[in-house]
Coordinates of C-alpha atoms in Angstrom, one line a residue:
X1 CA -16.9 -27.8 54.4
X2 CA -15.6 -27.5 50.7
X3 CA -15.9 -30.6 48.7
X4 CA -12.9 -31.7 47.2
X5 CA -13.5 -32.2 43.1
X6 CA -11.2 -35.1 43.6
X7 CA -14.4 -36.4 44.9
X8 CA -16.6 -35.8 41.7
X9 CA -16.4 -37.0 38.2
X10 CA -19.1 -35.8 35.6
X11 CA -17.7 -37.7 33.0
X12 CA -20.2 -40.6 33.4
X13 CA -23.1 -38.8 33.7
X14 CA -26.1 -40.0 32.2
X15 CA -28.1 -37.0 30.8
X16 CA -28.0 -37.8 26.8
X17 CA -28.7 -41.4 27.4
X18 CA -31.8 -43.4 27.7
X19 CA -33.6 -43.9 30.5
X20 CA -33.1 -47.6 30.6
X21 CA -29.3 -48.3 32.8
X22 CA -27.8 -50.9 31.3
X23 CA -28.3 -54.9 33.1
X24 CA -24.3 -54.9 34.1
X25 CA -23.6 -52.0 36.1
X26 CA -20.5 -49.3 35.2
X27 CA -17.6 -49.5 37.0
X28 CA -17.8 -46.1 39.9
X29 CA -17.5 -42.7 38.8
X30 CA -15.5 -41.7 42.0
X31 CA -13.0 -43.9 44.7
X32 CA -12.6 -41.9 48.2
X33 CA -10.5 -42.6 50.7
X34 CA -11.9 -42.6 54.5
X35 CA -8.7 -41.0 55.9
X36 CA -10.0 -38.1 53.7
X37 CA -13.5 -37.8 55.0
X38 CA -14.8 -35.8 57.5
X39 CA -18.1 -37.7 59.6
X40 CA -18.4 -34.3 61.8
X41 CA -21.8 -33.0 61.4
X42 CA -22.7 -29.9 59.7
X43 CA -24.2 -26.9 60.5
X44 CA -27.5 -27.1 58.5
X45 CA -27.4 -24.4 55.9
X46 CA -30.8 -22.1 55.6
X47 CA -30.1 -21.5 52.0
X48 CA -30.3 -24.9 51.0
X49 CA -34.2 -24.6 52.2
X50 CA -35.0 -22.2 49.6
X51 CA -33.1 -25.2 47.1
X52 CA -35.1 -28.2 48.7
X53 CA -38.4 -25.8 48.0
X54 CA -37.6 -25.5 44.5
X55 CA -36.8 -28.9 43.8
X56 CA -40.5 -30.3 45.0
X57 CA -42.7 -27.0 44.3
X58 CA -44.4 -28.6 41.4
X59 CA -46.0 -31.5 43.8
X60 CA -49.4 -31.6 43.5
X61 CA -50.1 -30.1 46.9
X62 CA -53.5 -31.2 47.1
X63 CA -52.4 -34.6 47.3
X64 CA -48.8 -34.6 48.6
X65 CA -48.2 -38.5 47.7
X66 CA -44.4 -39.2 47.5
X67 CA -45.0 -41.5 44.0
X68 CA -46.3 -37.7 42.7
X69 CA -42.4 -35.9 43.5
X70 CA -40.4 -39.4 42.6
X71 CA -41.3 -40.3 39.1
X72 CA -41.4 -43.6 37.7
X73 CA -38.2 -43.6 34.9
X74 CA -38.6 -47.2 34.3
X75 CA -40.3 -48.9 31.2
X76 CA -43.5 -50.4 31.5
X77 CA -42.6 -53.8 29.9
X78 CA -39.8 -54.7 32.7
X79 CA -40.7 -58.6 33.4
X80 CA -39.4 -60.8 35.8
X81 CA -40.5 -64.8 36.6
X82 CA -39.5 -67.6 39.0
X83 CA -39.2 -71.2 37.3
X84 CA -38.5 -74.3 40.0
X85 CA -38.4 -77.3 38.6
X86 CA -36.7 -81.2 39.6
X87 CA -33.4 -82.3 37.8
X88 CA -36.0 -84.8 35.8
X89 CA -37.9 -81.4 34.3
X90 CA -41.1 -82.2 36.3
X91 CA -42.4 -78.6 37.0
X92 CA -42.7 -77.5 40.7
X93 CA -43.1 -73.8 40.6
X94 CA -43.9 -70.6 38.5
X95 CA -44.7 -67.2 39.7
X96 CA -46.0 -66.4 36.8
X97 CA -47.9 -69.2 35.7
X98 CA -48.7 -68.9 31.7
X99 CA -49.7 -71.3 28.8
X100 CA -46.6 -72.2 27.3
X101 CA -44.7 -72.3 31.5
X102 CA -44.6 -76.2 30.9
X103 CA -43.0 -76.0 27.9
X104 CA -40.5 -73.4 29.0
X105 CA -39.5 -75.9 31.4
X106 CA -39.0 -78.2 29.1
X107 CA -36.5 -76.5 26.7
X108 CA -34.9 -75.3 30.4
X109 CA -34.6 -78.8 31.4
X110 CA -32.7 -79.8 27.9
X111 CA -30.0 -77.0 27.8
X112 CA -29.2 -77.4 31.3
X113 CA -28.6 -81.3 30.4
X114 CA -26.6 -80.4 27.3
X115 CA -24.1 -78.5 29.1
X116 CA -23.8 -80.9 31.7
X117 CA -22.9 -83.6 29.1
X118 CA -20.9 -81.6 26.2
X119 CA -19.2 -79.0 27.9
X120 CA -18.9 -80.7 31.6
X121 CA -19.8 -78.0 33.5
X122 CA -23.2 -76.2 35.1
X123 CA -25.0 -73.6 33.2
X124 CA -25.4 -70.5 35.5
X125 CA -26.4 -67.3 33.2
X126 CA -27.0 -66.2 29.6
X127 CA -27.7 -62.9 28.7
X128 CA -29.6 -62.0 25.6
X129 CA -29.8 -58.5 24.7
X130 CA -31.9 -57.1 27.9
X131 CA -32.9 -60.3 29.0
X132 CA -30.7 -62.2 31.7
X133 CA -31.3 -66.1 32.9
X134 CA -29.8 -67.4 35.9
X135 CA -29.7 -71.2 36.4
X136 CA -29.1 -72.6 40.2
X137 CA -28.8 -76.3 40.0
X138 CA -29.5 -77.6 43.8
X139 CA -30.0 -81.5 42.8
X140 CA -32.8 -82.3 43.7
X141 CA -34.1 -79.0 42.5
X142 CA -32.9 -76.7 39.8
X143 CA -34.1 -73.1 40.0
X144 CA -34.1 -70.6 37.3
X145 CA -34.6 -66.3 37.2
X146 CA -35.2 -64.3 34.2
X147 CA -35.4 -60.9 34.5
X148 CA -35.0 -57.7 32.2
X149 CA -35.3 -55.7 35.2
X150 CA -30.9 -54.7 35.3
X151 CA -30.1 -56.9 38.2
X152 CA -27.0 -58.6 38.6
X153 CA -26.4 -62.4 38.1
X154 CA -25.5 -62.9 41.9
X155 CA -28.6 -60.9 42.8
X156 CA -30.6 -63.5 40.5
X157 CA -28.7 -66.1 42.6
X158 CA -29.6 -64.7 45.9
X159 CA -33.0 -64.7 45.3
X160 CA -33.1 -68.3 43.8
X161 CA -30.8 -69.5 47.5
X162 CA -33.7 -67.7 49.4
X163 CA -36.4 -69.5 47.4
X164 CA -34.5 -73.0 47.5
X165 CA -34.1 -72.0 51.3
X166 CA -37.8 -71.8 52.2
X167 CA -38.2 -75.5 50.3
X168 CA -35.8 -77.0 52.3
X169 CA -36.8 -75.1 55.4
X170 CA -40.5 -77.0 54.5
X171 CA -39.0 -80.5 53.9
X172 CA -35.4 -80.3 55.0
X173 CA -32.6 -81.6 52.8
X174 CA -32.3 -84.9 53.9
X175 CA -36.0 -85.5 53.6
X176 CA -35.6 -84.4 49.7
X177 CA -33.2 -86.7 49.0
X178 CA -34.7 -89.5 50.1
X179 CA -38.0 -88.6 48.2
X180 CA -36.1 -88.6 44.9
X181 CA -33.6 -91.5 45.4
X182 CA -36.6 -93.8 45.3
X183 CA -37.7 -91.9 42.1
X184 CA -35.9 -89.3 40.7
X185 CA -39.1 -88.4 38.0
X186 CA -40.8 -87.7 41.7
X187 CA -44.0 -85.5 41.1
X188 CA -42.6 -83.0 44.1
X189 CA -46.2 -81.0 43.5
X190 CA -48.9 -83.5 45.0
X191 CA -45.8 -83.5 48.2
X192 CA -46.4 -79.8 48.8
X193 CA -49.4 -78.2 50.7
X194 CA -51.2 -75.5 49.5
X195 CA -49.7 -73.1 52.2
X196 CA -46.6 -74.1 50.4
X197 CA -47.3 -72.5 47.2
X198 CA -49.1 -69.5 48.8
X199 CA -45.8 -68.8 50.8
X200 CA -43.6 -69.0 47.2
X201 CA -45.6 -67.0 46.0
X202 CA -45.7 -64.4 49.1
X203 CA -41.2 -64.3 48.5
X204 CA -41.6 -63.6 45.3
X205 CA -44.0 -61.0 45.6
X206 CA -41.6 -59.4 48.3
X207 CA -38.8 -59.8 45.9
X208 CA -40.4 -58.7 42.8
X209 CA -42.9 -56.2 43.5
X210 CA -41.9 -54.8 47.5
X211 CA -39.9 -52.3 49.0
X212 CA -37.4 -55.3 50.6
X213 CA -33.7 -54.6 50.6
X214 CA -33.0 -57.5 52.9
X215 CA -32.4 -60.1 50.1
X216 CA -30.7 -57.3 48.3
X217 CA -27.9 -56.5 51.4
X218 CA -28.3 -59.7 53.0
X219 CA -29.2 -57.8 56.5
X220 CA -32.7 -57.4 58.6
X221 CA -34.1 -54.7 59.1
X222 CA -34.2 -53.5 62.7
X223 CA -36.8 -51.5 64.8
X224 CA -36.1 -48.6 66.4
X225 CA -36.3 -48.3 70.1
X226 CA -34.8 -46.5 72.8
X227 CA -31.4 -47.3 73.8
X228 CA -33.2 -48.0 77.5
X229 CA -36.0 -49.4 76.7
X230 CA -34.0 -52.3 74.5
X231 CA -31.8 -52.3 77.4
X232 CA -34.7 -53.3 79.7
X233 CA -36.0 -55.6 77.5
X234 CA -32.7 -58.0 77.1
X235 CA -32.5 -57.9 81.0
X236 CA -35.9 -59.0 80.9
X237 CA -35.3 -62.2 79.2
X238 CA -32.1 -63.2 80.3
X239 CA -33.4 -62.7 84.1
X240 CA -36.4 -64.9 82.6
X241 CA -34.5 -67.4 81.7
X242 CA -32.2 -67.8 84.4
X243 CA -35.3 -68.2 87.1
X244 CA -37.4 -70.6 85.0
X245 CA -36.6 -73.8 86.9
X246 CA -38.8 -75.6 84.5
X247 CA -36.3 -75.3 81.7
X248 CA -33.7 -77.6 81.3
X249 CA -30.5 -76.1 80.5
X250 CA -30.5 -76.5 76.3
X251 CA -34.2 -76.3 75.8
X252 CA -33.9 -72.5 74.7
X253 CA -31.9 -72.5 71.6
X254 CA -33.0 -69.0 70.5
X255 CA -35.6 -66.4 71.1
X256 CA -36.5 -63.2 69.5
X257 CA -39.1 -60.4 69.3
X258 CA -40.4 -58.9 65.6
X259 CA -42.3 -55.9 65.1
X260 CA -44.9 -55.5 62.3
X261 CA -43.1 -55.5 58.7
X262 CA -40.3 -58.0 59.7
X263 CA -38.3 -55.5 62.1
X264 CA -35.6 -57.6 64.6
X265 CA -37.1 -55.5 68.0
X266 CA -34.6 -57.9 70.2
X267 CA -32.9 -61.3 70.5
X268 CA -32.1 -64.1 73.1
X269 CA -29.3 -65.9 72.2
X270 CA -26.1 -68.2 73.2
X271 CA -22.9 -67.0 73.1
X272 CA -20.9 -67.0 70.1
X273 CA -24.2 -68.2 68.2
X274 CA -26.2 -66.4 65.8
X275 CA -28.6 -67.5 63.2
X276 CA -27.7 -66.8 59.6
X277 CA -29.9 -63.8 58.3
X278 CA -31.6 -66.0 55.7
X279 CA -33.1 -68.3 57.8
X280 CA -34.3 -65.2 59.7
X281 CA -35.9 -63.8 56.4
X282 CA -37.7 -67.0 56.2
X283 CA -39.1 -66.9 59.6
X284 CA -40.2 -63.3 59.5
X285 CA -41.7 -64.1 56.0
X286 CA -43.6 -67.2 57.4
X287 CA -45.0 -65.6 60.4
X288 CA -46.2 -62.2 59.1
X289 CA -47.8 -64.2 55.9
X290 CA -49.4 -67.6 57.3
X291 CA -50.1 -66.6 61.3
X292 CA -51.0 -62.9 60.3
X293 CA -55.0 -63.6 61.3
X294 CA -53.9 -65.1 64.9
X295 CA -54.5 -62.9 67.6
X296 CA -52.9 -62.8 71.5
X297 CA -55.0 -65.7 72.5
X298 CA -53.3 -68.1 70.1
X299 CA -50.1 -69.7 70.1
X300 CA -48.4 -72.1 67.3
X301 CA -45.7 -75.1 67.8
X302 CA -43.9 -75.5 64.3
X303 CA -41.4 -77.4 63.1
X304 CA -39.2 -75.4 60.5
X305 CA -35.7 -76.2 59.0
X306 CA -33.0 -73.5 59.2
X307 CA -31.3 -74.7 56.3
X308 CA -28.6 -72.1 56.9
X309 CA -28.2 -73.5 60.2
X310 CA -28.7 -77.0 59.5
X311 CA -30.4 -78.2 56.2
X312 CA -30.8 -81.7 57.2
X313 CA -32.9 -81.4 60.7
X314 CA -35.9 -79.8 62.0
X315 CA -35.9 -77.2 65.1
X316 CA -39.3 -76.1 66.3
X317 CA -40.8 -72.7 67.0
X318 CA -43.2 -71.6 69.3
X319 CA -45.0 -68.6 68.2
X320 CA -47.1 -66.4 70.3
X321 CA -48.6 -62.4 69.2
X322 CA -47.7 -60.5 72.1
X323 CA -50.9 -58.1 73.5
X324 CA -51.6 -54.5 72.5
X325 CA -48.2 -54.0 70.4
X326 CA -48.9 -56.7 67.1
X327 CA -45.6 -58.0 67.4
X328 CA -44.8 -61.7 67.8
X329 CA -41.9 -63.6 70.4
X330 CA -40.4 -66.7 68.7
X331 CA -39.0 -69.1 71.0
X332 CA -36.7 -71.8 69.2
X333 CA -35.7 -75.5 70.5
X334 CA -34.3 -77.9 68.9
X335 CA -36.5 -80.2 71.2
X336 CA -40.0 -81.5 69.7
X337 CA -42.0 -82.0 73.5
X338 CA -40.6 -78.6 74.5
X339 CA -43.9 -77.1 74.0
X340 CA -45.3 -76.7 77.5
X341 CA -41.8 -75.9 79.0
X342 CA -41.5 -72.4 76.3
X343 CA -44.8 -71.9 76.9
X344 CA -44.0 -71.2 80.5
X345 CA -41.1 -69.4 79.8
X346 CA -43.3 -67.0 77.1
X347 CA -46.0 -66.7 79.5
X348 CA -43.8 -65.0 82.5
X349 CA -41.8 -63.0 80.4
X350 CA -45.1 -61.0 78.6
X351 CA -45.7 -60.9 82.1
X352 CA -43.0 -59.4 83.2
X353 CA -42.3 -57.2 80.1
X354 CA -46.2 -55.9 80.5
X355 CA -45.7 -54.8 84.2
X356 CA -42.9 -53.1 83.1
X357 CA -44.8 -51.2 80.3
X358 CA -42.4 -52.2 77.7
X359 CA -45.4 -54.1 75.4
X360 CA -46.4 -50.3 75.3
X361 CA -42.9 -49.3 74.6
X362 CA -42.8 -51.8 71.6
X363 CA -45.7 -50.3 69.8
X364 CA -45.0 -46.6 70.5
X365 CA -41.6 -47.4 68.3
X366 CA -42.8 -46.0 65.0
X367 CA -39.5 -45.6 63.6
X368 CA -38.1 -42.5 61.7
X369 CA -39.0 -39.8 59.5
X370 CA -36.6 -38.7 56.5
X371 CA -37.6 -35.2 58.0
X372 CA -35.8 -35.5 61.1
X373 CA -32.4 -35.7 59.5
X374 CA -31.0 -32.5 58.2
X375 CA -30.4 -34.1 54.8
X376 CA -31.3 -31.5 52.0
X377 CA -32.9 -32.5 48.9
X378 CA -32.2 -36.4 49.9
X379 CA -35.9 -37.9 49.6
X380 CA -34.9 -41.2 51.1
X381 CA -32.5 -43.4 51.9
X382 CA -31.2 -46.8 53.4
X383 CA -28.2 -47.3 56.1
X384 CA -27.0 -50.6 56.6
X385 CA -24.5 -51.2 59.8
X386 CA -22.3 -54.0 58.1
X387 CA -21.1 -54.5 62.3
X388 CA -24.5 -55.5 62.9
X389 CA -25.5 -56.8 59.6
X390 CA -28.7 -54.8 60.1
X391 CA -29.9 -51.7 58.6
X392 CA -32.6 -48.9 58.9
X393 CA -34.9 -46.7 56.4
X394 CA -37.1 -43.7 56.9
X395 CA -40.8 -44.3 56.9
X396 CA -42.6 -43.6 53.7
X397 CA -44.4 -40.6 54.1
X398 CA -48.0 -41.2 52.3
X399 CA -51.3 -39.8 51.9
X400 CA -54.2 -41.0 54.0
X401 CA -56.3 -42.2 51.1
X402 CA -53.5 -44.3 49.0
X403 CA -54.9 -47.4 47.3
X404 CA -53.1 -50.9 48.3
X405 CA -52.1 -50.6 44.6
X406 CA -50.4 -47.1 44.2
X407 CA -48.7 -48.2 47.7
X408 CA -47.5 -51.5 45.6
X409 CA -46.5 -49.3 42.9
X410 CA -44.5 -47.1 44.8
X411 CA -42.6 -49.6 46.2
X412 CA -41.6 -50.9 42.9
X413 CA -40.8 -47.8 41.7
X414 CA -38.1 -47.3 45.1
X415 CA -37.3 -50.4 45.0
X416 CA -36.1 -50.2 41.1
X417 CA -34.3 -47.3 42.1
X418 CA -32.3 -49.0 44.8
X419 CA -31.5 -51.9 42.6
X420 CA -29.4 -50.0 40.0
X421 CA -28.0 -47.8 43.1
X422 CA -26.5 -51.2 44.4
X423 CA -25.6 -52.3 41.2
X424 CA -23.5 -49.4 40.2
X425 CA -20.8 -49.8 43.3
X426 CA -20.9 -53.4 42.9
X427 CA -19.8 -55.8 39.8
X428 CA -21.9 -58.3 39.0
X429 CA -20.5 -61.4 41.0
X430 CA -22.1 -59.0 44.1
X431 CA -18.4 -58.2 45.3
X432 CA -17.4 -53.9 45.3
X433 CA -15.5 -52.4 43.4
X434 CA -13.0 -51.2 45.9
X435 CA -12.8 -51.7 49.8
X436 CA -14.2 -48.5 49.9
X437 CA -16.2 -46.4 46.7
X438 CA -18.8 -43.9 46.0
X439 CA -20.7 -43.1 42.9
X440 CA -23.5 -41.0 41.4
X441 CA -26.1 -42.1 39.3
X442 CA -28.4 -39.8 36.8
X443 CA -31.6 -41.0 35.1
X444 CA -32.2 -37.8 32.9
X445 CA -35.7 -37.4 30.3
X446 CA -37.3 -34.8 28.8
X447 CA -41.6 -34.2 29.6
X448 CA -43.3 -35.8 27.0
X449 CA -46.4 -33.5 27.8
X450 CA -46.3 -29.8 28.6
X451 CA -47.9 -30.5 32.1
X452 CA -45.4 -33.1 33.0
X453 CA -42.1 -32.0 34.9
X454 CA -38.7 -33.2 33.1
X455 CA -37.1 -36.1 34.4
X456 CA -33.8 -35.4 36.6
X457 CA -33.0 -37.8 39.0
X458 CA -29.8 -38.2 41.1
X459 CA -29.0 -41.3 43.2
X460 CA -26.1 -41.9 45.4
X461 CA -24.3 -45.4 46.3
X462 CA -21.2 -45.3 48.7
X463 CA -19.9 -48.7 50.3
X464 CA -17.0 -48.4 52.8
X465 CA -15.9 -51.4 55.1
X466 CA -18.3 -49.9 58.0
X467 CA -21.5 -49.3 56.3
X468 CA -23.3 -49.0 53.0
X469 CA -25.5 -46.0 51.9
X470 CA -28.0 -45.7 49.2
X471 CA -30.1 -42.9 48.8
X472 CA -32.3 -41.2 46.3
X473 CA -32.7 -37.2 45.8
X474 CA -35.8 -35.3 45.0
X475 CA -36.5 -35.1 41.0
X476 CA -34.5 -32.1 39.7
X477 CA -31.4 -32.0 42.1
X478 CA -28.4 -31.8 40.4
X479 CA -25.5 -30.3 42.8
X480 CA -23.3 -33.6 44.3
X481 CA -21.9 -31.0 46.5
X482 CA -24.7 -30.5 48.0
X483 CA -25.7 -34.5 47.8
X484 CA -22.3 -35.3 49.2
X485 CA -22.6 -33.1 52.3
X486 CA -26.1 -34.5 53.1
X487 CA -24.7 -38.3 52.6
X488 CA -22.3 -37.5 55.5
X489 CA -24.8 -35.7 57.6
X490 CA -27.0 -39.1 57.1
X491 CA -24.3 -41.5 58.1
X492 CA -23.2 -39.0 61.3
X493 CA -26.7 -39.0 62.4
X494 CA -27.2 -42.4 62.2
X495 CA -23.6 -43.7 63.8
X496 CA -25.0 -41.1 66.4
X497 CA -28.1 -43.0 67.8
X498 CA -26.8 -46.3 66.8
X499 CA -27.8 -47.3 70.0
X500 CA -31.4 -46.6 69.0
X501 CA -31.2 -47.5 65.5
X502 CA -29.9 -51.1 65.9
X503 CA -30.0 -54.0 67.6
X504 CA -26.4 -54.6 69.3
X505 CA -25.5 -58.1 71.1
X506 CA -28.8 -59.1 72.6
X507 CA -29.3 -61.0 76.0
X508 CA -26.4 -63.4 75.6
X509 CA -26.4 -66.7 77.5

């Protein structure tokens, strides 16, 4: 299929400009129309294999790491930090916690108050040069990002909700305020548990320093599974739950299955009801980080606040590892003595699912390789289903002997990458630029040393009301004809084995 040059516009290419994109993204090089394009897949095209050869044939072969074909085109001396303090200026928080934090705080706490009183209105950003503050006053609590890292203000903002989330998922709203209505110069610190502050500073390392989109596109991440063996296990629990005659009718609020690295497997759930996908974050988060040294013996009652759902009350969670896969069932009630009665529930059902062989099912579902989409010279990508709110990734492909820290690195580095993508289709109060809109990016450098390869990078951002794609291509690609046809063979694959991909409806009661 011929690519329309309706569909490309080079004049905002970046290869004269510095490598550094600027903090407010451009408005999109290109505007399609959906009418226009063609989802039918493609015929993959054995030339474009000698193409995708050239493009990675100076990896170092010996060690055929993915950080070693995707170069790092981002200055050393990014910095980002988390500030929480209360609307007194006592400090609660820092992720980075220096000498002069306290102090920051400090001069924080007096220009927020000076706008309050002279110009009658909250402070929510100031940008200075590279450098962007965003303010999110939550009386009680006012939260505060800087970063010189290009992100958006309503990204800052997201992330500051999602860390204002987990406090009040820990104390609940209502418990807040009436801490600081008896004194509003309230110490919240010597209130906290240490878990507290190890948890903070687990977000913000998933934030800052992670491969984790979810914040970023407000979705989960789902595991991939057979359309039948998903199938199997919904009708699993909703047969469950209708023969346990030990469970009142309302006990069961909500029940779900995660896989290792916070992917939705399945879901119990009433219908019409669904809970938001950032009190899901901060479930996933919680489990994975504080009950990751339980094993299938153990099993947890919690109390947690939803504060999506309802920021004012407590629901509890039973937690239980499932055997032989690593994953973990959550069963939520909004009923505090409801221990023994989920327990029962949890009991027959990894019963049940374990006869079945679907425990074995769970951890046979590795997920996906960029290699098994015919996508030339795309080295990875992510697909979100905005119908499902969920979206999918190909594994990273590593060498056996990477270092926790190179891994780290890497997923900075992606994760960078993925930011500006975004941030080039969107404007900076998070909202597109258009219903639907696609756009190229270029990150262009010449080697500083003779053995280096020159920097070409290519990235690719295309929202339409149906999905969102973001995807990066191997160092050196520069035919968007070439990109464009691989984007659409990506998106037909994946609308393809949907079914597989993502979960759908769940067992609905």
């Amino acid at each position: 299929m011929d690519l329309d040059e309706s569909y490309v516009d080079d004049r905002r290419e970046r290869a004269n400009e510095p490598l550094y994109i600027p903090p407010i993204a451009a408005e999109p090089t290109t505007s399609i129309n959906l009418a226009q394009t063609l989802f039918q897949p493609s015929e993959f095209d054995e030339s474009l294999e000698d193409q995708l050869a050239q493009s990675i044939s100076s990896c170092d072969r010996r060690h055929p790491l993915v950080s070693t074909e995707i170069p790092n085109v981002f200055p050393h001396q990014y910095d980002k930090n988390f500030l929480i303090l209360t609307s007194a200026g006592k400090p609660i928080y820092a992720m980075k916690d220096g000498d002069g934090t306290i102090a920051y705080m400090g001069v924080i706490h007096t220009i927020m108050n000076y706008f309050k009183l002279k110009e009658d209105q909250d402070l929510r950003c100031i940008e200075n040069g590279d450098v962007r503050f965003a303010f999110l006053d939550r009386e009680p609590i006012v939260l505060v990002a800087y970063s010189a890292r290009g992100e958006t203000s309503n990204e800052l903002f997201s992330q500051l909700d999602f860390l204002h989330s987990y406090l009040l998922s820990s104390l609940s709203e209502r418990q807040l305020s009436k801490i600081f209505s008896k004194r509003q110069n309230f110490d919240l610190r010597n209130f906290l548990e240490s878990t507290d502050f190890e948890n903070l500073d687990e977000i913000c390392s998933l934030l800052c320093e992670r491969l984790y989109p979810d914040a970023l596109l407000g979705a989960l991440r789902s595991l991939s599974m057979k359309k039948s063996h998903r199938a199997q296990l919904h009708e699993a629990m909703s047969q469950q739950l209708t023969k346990e005659k030990d469970l009142p009718r309302g006990t069961l609020l909500y029940g779900l299955i995660v896989a290792p690295e916070n992917k939705l497997c399945s879901v119990l759930r009433p219908k019409g009801h669904t809970l938001h996908t950032t009190d899901l974050h901060l479930l996933f988060c919680l489990i994975f980080h504080r009950f990751q040294n339980l094993d299938d013996s153990q099993e947890l009652w919690v109390p947690i606040c939803f504060p999506k759902f309802n920021a004012n009350g407590f629901l509890y969670g039973y937690i239980k590892f499932l055997p032989k896969c690593n994953s973990i069932l959550v069963l939520i009630s909004a009923q505090k003595d409801a221990f023994f009665n989920l327990k029962s529930f949890a009991d027959h059902l990894i019963k049940d699912i374990s006869s079945n062989g679907l425990l074995e099912e769970i951890h046979k579902a590795k997920g996906f390789k960029i290699s098994d989409i015919p996508a030339p010279l795309v080295h990875h990508f992510i697909y979100k289903s905005k119908k499902h709110v969920q979206y999918v990734m190909p594994e990273l492909e590593l060498h056996s002997d990477t270092e926790p820290e190179q891994l780290i690195e890497l997923e900075r580095k992606f994760m960078t990458y993925y930011q500006q993508i975004h941030n080039s289709v969107v404007r900076d109060d998070g909202l597109a630029f258009n219903k639907s809109c696609l756009n190229f990016i270029r990150w262009d450098s010449d080697a500083i040393e003779p053995s280096e390869e020159p920097i070409a990078m290519l990235g690719l951002g295309w929202i339409t009301p149906k999905f969102e794609l973001y995807l990066i291509c191997n160092n050196g690609v520069d035919d968007k004809h070439v990109i464009f046809e691989s984007a659409k063979r990506i998106i037909s694959w994946c609308r393809k084995h949907e079914s597989r991909l993502f979960v759908n409806e769940g067992a609905i009661f």
